XYZ file of C-alpha atoms in Angstrom:
124
model
C -89.562 -4.007 97.567
C -90.094 -7.188 95.614
C -88.477 -10.477 96.538
C -87.849 -13.089 93.861
C -87.078 -16.715 94.607
C -86.010 -19.145 91.898
C -86.304 -22.919 92.062
C -86.088 -25.950 89.824
C -82.416 -26.031 88.925
C -80.344 -29.181 89.043
C -77.946 -31.552 87.341
C -79.231 -33.173 84.154
C -77.845 -34.853 81.059
C -77.756 -33.361 77.591
C -81.150 -33.672 75.943
C -83.070 -33.606 79.226
C -85.584 -31.006 80.342
C -85.976 -28.775 83.391
C -88.579 -26.252 84.455
C -87.475 -23.269 86.472
C -89.899 -21.272 88.577
C -89.616 -17.779 90.014
C -92.114 -16.568 92.588
C -92.433 -12.928 93.546
C -93.510 -11.638 96.952
C -93.682 -8.274 98.632
C -94.942 -5.316 96.645
C -96.066 -7.387 93.694
C -98.672 -4.946 92.438
C -99.035 -4.973 88.697
C -97.772 -4.317 86.154
C -94.317 -5.834 86.106
C -92.338 -7.394 83.319
C -90.283 -10.496 83.991
C -87.164 -12.017 82.505
C -84.631 -14.786 82.869
C -80.910 -14.216 82.589
C -78.017 -16.599 83.072
C -74.371 -16.383 83.953
C -71.761 -19.034 83.308
C -68.413 -19.062 85.144
C -66.092 -16.408 83.768
C -68.760 -14.913 81.540
C -71.045 -11.915 81.719
C -74.692 -12.229 82.613
C -76.703 -12.789 79.447
C -80.324 -12.447 78.462
C -82.304 -15.660 78.047
C -85.996 -14.736 77.732
C -88.520 -12.126 78.797
C -92.270 -11.768 78.984
C -94.429 -8.678 79.169
C -97.091 -8.071 81.787
C -100.440 -7.966 80.024
C -100.431 -9.838 76.729
C -97.595 -12.133 77.642
C -95.499 -11.231 74.615
C -92.202 -13.077 74.711
C -88.705 -12.775 73.356
C -85.802 -15.234 73.409
C -82.085 -15.225 72.920
C -81.110 -16.914 69.660
C -79.190 -19.551 71.602
C -82.357 -20.857 73.299
C -85.034 -20.113 70.696
C -87.110 -23.183 69.942
C -85.904 -24.999 73.063
C -86.939 -22.738 75.962
C -90.374 -21.353 76.743
C -91.118 -18.554 79.193
C -94.584 -18.236 80.682
C -96.239 -16.581 83.645
C -99.157 -17.037 86.017
C -100.059 -13.577 87.286
C -102.485 -14.969 89.861
C -99.600 -16.878 91.435
C -97.011 -14.121 90.876
C -94.869 -16.760 89.218
C -92.881 -16.938 85.997
C -91.613 -20.185 84.517
C -88.849 -21.204 82.161
C -89.380 -24.554 80.496
C -86.046 -25.756 79.150
C -86.008 -28.650 76.701
C -83.205 -30.301 74.754
C -80.664 -28.963 77.190
C -77.056 -28.660 76.078
C -73.835 -28.489 78.100
C -73.489 -24.852 77.031
C -76.716 -24.085 78.893
C -74.842 -24.699 82.149
C -75.069 -21.521 84.235
C -76.704 -19.890 87.195
C -80.143 -18.764 86.088
C -81.559 -15.551 87.503
C -85.072 -14.209 87.533
C -85.556 -10.444 87.210
C -88.491 -8.065 87.283
C -89.210 -4.418 86.664
C -92.404 -2.439 87.345
C -93.291 -1.762 83.723
C -95.532 -3.299 81.097
C -92.722 -3.821 78.625
C -89.768 -6.178 79.077
C -86.162 -5.626 78.083
C -83.067 -7.633 77.177
C -80.831 -5.232 79.128
C -80.111 -6.515 82.648
C -79.404 -2.952 83.804
C -83.045 -2.049 83.289
C -84.341 -4.523 85.886
C -84.948 -3.438 89.440
C -85.279 -6.734 91.267
C -83.304 -9.956 91.081
C -83.436 -13.373 92.628
C -80.381 -15.136 93.997
C -80.266 -17.615 91.149
C -80.556 -21.347 90.681
C -77.793 -23.555 89.298
C -78.400 -25.529 86.118
C -75.718 -28.020 85.140
C -75.956 -30.047 81.949
C -73.539 -32.930 81.518
C -72.555 -34.298 78.131
């Protein structure tokens, strides 16, 4: 089992920045791909960004491209999501997910482990 714990959420104003962190514990043997998803009230969970295990290749949803950056520190078993130029429509609960494969995916059904989420609220 792998446990994921997110942190770094909060209430900010439009245009501000936040950095989310997700630390894995338990059976964190490599490789494992990581991703961030988010879910706003009344909406389905949606892909935000993912990063592969070895080369750190990344992919972003169009809605966050150019504003968000995903990165990872394998020595610390931690993945980050730097969020800049936040917009009210970014308001959601942000979830970290992992799967024991080299390659990441945009499909939430393909991830084996999930954190409990951290709330991000952006006021206008």
